[in-house]
XYZ file of C-alpha atoms in Angstrom:
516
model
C -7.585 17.097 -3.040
C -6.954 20.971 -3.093
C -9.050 22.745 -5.720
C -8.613 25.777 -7.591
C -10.018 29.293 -6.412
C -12.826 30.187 -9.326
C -12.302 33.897 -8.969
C -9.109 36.378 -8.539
C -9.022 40.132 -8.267
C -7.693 41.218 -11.998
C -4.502 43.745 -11.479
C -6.885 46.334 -13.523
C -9.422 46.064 -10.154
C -11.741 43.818 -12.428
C -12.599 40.590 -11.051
C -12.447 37.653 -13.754
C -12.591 33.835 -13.844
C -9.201 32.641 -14.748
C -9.826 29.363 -17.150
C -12.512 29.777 -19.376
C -13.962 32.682 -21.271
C -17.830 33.707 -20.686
C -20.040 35.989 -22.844
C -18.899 38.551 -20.998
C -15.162 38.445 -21.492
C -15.770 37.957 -25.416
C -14.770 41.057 -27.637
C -18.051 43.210 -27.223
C -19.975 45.322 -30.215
C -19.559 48.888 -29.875
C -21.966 49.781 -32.634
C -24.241 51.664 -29.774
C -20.790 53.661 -28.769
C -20.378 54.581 -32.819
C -23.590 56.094 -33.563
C -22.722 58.368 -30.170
C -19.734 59.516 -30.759
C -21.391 60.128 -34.481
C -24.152 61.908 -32.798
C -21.586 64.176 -30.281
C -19.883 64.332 -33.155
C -16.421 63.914 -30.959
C -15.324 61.668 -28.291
C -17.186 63.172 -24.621
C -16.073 61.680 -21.541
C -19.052 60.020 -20.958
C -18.898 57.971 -24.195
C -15.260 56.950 -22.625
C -16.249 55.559 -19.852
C -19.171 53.720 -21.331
C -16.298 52.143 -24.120
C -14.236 51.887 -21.181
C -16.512 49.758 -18.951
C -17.995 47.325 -22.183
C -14.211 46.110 -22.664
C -13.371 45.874 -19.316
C -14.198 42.228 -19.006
C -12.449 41.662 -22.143
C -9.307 43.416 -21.064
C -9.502 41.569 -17.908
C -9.368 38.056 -19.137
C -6.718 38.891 -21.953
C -4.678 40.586 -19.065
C -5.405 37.171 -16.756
C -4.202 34.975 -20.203
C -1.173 36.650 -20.755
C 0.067 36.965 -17.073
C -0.395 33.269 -17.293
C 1.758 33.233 -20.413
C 4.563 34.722 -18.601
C 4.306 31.932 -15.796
C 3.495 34.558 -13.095
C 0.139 33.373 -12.441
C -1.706 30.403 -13.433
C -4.255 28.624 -11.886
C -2.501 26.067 -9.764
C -0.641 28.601 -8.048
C -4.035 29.743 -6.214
C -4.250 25.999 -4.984
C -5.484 25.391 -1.333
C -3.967 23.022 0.958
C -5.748 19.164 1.526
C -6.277 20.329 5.515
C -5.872 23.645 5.840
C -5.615 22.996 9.330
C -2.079 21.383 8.909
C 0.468 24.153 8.374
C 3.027 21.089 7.072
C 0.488 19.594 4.751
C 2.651 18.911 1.212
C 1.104 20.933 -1.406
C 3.022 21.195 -4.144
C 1.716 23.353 -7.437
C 3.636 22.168 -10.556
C 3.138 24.892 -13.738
C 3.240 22.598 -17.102
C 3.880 25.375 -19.757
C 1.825 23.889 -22.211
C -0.124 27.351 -22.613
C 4.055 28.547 -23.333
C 4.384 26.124 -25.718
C 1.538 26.470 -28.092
C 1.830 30.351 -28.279
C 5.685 30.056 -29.018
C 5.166 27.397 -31.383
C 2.543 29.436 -33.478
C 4.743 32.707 -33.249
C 8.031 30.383 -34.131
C 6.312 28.912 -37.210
C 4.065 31.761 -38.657
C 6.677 34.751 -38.374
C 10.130 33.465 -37.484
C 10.829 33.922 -41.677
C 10.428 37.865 -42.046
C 6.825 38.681 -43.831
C 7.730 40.256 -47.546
C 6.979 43.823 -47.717
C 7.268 45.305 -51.334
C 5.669 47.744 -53.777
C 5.147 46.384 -57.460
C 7.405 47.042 -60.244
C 5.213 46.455 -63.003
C 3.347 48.912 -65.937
C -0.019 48.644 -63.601
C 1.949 50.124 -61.073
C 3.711 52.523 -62.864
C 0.122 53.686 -64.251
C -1.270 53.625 -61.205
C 1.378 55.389 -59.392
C 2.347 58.367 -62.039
C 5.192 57.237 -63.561
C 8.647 55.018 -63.314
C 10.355 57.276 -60.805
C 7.034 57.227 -58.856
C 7.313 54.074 -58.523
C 10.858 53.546 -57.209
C 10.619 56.744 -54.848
C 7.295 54.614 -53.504
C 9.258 51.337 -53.460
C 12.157 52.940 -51.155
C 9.438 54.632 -48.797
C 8.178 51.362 -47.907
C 11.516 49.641 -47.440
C 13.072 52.495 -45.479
C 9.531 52.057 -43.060
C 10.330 48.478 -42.976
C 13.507 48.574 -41.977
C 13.481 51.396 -39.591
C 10.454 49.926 -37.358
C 12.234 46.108 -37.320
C 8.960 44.936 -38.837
C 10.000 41.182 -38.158
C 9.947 42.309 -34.903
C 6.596 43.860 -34.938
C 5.002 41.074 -36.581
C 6.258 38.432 -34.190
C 5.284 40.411 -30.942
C 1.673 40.795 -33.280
C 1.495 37.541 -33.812
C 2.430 36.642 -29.839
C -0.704 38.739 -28.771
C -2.871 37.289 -31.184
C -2.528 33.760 -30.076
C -2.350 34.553 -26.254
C -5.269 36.810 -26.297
C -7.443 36.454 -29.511
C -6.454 39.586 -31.337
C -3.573 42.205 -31.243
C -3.495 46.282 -32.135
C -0.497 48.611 -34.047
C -0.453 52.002 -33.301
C 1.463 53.872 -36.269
C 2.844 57.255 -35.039
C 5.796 59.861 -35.984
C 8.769 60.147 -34.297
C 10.475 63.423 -33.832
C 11.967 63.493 -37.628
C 8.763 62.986 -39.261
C 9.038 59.293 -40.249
C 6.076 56.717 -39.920
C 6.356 54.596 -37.626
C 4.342 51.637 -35.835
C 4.413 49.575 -32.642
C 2.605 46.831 -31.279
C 0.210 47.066 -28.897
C -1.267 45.008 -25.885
C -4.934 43.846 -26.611
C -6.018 44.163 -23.492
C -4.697 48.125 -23.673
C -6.488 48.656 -27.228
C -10.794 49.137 -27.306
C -11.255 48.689 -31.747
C -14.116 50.709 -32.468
C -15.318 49.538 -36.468
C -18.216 49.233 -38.078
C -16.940 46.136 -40.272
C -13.849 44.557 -39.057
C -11.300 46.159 -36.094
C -8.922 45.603 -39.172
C -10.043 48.864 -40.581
C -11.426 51.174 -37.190
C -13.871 53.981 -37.302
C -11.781 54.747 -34.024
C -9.930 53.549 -31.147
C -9.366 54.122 -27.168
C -5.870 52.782 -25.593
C -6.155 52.785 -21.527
C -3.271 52.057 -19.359
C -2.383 52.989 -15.560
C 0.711 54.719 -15.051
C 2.745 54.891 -11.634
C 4.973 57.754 -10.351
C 7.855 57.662 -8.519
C 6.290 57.325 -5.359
C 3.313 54.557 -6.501
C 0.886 56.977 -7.681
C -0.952 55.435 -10.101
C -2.379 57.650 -12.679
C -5.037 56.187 -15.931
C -4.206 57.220 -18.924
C -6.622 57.072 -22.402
C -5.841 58.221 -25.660
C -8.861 58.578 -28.228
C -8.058 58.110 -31.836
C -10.124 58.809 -35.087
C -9.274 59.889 -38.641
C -8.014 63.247 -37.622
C -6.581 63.676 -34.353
C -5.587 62.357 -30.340
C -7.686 63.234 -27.467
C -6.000 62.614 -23.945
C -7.871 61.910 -21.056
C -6.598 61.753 -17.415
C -7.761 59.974 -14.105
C -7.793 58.501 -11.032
C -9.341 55.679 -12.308
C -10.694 53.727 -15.433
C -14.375 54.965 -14.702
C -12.905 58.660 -13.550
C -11.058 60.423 -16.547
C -11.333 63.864 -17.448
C -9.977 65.578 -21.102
C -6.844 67.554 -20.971
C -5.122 68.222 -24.162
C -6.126 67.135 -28.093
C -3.693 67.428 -31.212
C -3.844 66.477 -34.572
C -1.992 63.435 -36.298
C -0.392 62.933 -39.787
C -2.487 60.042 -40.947
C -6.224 60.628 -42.862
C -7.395 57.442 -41.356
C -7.397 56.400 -37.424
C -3.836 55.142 -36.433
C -4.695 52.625 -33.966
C -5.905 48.924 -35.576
C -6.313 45.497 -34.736
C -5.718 42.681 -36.016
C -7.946 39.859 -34.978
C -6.541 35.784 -34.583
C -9.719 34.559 -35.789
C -13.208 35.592 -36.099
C -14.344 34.737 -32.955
C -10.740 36.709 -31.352
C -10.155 33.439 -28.967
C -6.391 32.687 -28.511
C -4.532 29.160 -29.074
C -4.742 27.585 -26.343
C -8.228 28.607 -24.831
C -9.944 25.176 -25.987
C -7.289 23.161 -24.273
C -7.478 25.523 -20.737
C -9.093 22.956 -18.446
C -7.201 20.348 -19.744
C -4.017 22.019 -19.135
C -5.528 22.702 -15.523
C -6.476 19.174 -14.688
C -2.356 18.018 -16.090
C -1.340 20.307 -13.394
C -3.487 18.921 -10.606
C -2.955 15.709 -11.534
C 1.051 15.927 -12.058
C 0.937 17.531 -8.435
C -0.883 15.075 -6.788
C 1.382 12.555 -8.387
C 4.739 14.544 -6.777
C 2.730 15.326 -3.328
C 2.568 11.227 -3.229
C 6.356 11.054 -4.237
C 7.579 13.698 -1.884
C 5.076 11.874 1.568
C 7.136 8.711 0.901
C 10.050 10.873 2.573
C 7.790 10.566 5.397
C 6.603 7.163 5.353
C 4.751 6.174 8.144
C 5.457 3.580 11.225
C 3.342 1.125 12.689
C 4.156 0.335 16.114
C 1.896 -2.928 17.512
C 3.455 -2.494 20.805
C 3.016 0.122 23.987
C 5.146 3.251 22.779
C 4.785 6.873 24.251
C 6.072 9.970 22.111
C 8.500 10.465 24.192
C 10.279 7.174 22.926
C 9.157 8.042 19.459
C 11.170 11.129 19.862
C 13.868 9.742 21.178
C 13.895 6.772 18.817
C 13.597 9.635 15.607
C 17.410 11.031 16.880
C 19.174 7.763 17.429
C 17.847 5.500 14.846
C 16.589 2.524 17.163
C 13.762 2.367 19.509
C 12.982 0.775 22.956
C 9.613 -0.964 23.330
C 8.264 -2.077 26.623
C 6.649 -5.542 26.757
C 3.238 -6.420 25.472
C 2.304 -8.545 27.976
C 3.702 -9.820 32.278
C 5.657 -12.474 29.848
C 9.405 -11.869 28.963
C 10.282 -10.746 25.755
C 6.533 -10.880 24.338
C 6.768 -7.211 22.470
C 4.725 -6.245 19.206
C 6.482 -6.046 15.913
C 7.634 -2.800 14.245
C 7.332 -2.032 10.948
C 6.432 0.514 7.796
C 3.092 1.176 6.182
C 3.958 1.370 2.815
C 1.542 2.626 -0.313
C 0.832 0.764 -3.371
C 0.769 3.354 -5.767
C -0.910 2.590 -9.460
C 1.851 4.079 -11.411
C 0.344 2.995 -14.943
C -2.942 4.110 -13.945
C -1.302 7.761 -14.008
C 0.914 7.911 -16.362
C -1.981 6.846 -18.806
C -4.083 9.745 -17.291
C -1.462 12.354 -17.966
C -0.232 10.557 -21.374
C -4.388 11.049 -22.277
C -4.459 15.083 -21.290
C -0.812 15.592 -23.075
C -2.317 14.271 -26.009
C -5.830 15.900 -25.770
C -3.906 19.177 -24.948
C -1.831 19.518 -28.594
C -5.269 17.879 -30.271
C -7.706 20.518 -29.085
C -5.011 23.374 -29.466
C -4.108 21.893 -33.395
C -0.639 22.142 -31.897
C 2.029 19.110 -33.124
C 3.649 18.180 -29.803
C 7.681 17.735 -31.098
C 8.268 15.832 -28.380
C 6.210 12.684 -29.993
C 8.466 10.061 -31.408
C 6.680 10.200 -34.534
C 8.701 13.657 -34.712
C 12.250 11.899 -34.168
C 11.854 9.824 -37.289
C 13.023 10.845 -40.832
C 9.591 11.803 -41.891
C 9.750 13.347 -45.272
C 8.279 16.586 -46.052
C 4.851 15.655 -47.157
C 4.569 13.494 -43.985
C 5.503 16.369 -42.036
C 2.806 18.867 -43.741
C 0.309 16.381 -42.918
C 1.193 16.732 -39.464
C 1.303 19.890 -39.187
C -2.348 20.277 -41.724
C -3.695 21.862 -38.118
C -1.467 24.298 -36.853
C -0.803 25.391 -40.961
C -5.046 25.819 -40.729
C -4.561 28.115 -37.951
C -2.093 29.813 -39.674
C -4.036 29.992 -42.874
C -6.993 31.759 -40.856
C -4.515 34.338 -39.577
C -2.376 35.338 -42.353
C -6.199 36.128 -44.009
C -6.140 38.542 -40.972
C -3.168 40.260 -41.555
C -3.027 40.540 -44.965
C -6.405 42.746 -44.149
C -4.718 44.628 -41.824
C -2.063 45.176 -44.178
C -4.209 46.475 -46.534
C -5.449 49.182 -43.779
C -2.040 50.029 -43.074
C -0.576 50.797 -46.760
C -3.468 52.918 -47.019
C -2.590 54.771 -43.727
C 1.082 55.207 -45.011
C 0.127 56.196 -48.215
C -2.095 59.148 -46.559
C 1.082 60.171 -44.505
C 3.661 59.799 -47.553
C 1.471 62.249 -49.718
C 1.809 65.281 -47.237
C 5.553 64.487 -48.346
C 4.565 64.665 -52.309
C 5.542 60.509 -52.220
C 2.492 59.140 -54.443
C 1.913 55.455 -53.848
C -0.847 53.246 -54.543
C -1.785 51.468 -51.717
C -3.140 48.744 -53.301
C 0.012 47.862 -55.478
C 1.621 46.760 -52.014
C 1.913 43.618 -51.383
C 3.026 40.700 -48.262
C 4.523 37.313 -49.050
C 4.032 35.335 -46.134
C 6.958 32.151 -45.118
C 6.049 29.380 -42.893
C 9.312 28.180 -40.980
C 8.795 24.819 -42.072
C 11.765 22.794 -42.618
C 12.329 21.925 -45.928
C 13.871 19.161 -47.758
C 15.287 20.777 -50.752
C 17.207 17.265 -52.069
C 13.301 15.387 -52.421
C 12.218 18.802 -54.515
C 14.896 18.904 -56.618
C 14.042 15.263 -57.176
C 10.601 15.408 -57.930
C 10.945 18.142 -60.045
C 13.566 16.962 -62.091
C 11.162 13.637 -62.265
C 7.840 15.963 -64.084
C 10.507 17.588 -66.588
C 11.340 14.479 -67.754
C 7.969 13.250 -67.914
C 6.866 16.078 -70.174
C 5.312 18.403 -68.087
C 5.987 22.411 -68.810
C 9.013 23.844 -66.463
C 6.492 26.154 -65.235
C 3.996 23.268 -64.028
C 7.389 21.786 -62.290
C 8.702 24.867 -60.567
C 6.095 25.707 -59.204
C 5.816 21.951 -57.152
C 8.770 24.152 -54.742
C 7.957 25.106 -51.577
C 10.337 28.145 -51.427
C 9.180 29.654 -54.799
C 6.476 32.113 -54.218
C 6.361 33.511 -57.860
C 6.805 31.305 -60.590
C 6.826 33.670 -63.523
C 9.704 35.389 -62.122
C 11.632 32.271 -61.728
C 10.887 32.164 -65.601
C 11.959 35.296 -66.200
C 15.397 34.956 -64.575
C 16.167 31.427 -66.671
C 15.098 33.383 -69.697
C 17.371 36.233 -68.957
C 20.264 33.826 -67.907
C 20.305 31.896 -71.140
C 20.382 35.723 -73.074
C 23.311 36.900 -71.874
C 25.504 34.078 -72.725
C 26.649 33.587 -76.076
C 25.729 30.835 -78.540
C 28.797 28.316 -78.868
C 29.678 27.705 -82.828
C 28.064 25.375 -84.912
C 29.161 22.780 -87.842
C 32.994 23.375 -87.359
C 32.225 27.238 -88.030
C 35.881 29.076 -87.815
C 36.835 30.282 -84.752
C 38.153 33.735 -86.513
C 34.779 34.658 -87.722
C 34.739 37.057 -84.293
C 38.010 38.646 -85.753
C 36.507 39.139 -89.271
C 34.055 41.434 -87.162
C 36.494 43.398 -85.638
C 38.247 44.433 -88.893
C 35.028 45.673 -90.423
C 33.599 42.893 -92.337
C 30.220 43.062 -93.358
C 28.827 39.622 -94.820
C 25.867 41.113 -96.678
C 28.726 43.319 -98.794
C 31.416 40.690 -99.909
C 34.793 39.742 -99.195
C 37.177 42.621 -99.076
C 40.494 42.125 -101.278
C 43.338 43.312 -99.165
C 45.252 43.633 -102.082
C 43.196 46.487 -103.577
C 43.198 47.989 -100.427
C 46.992 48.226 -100.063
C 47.398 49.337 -103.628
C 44.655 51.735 -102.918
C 46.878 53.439 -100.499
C 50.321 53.564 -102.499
């Protein structure tokens, strides 16, 4: 059996192991690289480089992950040959994309229904932020940011990085007219600097090589703190030199991250080796499949290659007697291999299943997916992957927190006041819902006497139940009572004319006579 090589030379020119994580490769503390750069007060070269080389290993392994995401290399593809002496030896290396399928599964279900952005229209808010017009002029900032950055778009490629590599970054910038705006960023580009959480930075370094048009490849690092940019240039990661600084539009640092969980592991990390050992396994299986092509043949008689050969182009061979007596020749015949079929299909059935358990993944493809499960059955099968998603959207809502603040700072130098904390994300799982049972079950509580507000709120797709409230109540307003007790239909004309109950009837007669 062919084995895996335990070590490949990172692109970056670090070397890494390419299925599990060590201490090494785990997101390091730069607390020691804080108090320097407190100390220098600024961002030296040296300090660089030290950053630089502590998240190296990091960077490394999240690069290694994410190439492996993309299919372009993963482990089984650095697979050695059975006899490496045999340049026809079958050895086939078969990529299951379960890694694929737990990252795009995660990204599908926490942000393929946009994340709510919105400001608060309320008399807090209106206190808060100076005054009604305030308010709204704060409100349309924060959708025109919205909409111009695509933030569905943002959030889903944040979300991607997260659960490939443990943790993703935004950089928020300006764009030649002056408007905010924010992309995402690869983790394994992005060194956090914080003294909490990378959520809220003291400072950040992004490092990336560059090639000119003739292969030249260049590093580039950009230093980021509350004020300003510092570039750096090189040959190499540990070689960079300063060459230019300017100032940003943002009082806080503009580069964040935005970690998948607290230890910044990605989805399918626990389930590595067992996605590993599928893929051996699976190729074994088709290198046994694919040698039946060349099944072998047993000849018990005197045969030279020569006849073998010969016997190969014409379909039938010619085998010289055994023995001085006529016709005794040895038989002819194919070794065949008994191949325990179940035995495997068990095996892989065992690591499929171990693969979605370890990753809290729901594999679709189970039959217990194909039935008419209701929706509760359904939550309950997805109680893992909507834990996962629980942890994260705890992450991003801090984030988000950090980055109203940061937009606030930039909308101010435009006299826009905003309150960053009256912002607010509503988060939407794409679960699919079954809107008939709801309506069911909530029509079922009404009549058992519980409040409308108690019911309401029993449905998945309402996220604020007062509001709901609010909208019945002004419904029912603007239509107009119906009559009561056989009331005359002409007491709306009676109005028109003038008629004022509280003063008594008016006599039309004395009216006309009035005016002769």
């Amino acid at each position: 059996m062919g084995s895996f090589e335990q070590k490949k030379q990172d692109p970056w020119g670090c070397p890494c192991e390419t299925n599990t994580r060590t201490d090494l490769s785990l997101y390091p503390d730069f607390t020691a690289e804080i108090e320097a750069i407190k100390k220098a007060k600024g961002i030296t070269a040296e300090i660089l480089k030290k950053i630089i080389a502590k998240h190296l290993p990091n960077s490394s392994f999240n690069r290694s992950l994410y190439r492996r995401y993309m299919g372009v290399d993963v482990p089984i593809y650095h697979r050695s040959k059975r006899f490496e002496d045999d340049p026809n030896a079958i050895n086939n290396k078969i990529n299951n994309d379960f890694f694929g399928d737990i990252v795009n599964f995660f990204t599908g279900y926490f942000a393929g229904k946009p994340i709510g952005y919105s400001y608060s229209v309320t008399q807090e808010s209106e206190d808060d932020t100076g005054s009604k017009e305030a308010v709204e002029e704060a409100s349309k900032a924060l959708t025109d940011f919205v909409t111009r950055n695509n933030m569905m778009d943002v959030d889903m490629e944040t979300a991607k990085y997260a659960a490939v590599c443990g943790y993703a970054a935004r950089l928020f910038y300006h764009d030649s007219e002056g408007s905010e705006r924010v992309l995402a960023v690869p983790p394994y580009e992005a060194a956090i600097l914080s003294e909490t959480d990378i959520t809220e930075p003291f400072a950040a370094v992004r490092y990336f090589p560059v090639a000119d048009l003739d292969g030249k490849v260049t590093w580039h690092a950009e230093y980021y703190d509350a004020d300003k940019i510092v570039f750096f240039r090189g040959d190499s990661a540990e070689n960079l030199t300063l060459q230019d600084k300017e100032k940003h539009l943002y009082d806080f640092c503009p580069l964040q991250g935005i970690p998948k969980n607290g230890e910044m592991m990605g989805d399918a990390e626990k389930a590595l080796l067992a996605i590993d050992a599928y893929d051996r396994a699976l190729s074994d299986a088709n290198n046994d499949v694919e040698a039946f092509a060349h099944a072998y043949m047993i000849f018990e008689g005197q045969i030279d290659d020569e006849e073998i050969t010969r016997g190969q182009k014409a379909g039938a061979f010619r085998i010289p007697p055994m023995s001085s007596a006529a016709g005794s020749r040895g038989p002819v015949y194919f070794l065949t291999k008994d191949v325990n079929d179940a035995f495997m299909e068990h095996h892989l059935d065992r690591l499929e299943k171990n693969i979605y358990r370890f990753s809290n993944t729901p594999n679709l493809t189970d039959e217990n997916f194909s039935q008419n499960s209701s929706g509760v059955a359904l939550k309950f099968k997805l109680l893992g992957m909507e834990t996962k998603c629980g942890i994260f959207q705890a992450k991003m809502t801090s984030a988000g927190t950090y980055m109203f603040k940061l937009l606030a700072s930039s909308w101010a130098k435009r006299k826009i006041s905003a309150d960053p904390l009256q912002c607010s994300m509503e988060f939407h799982r794409n679960f699919p819902l079954d809107l008939a049972s709801e309506a069911q079950a909530v029509q079922a509580l009404i009549s058992a006497g519980l409040p409308e507000r108690v019911a309401f709120a029993q449905l998945s797709f309402i996220e604020d139940v007062d509001w709901v409230m609010q909208m019945i109540e002004a419904e029912k307003d603007g239509i107009p009572d119906l009559p009561k007790d056989g009331a005359s239909q002409d007491a709306g004309a009676r109005e028109e004319i003038g008629e004022n109950p509280d003063e008594g009837e008016l006599n039309l007669d004395d009216a006309t006579l009035g005016q002769g």
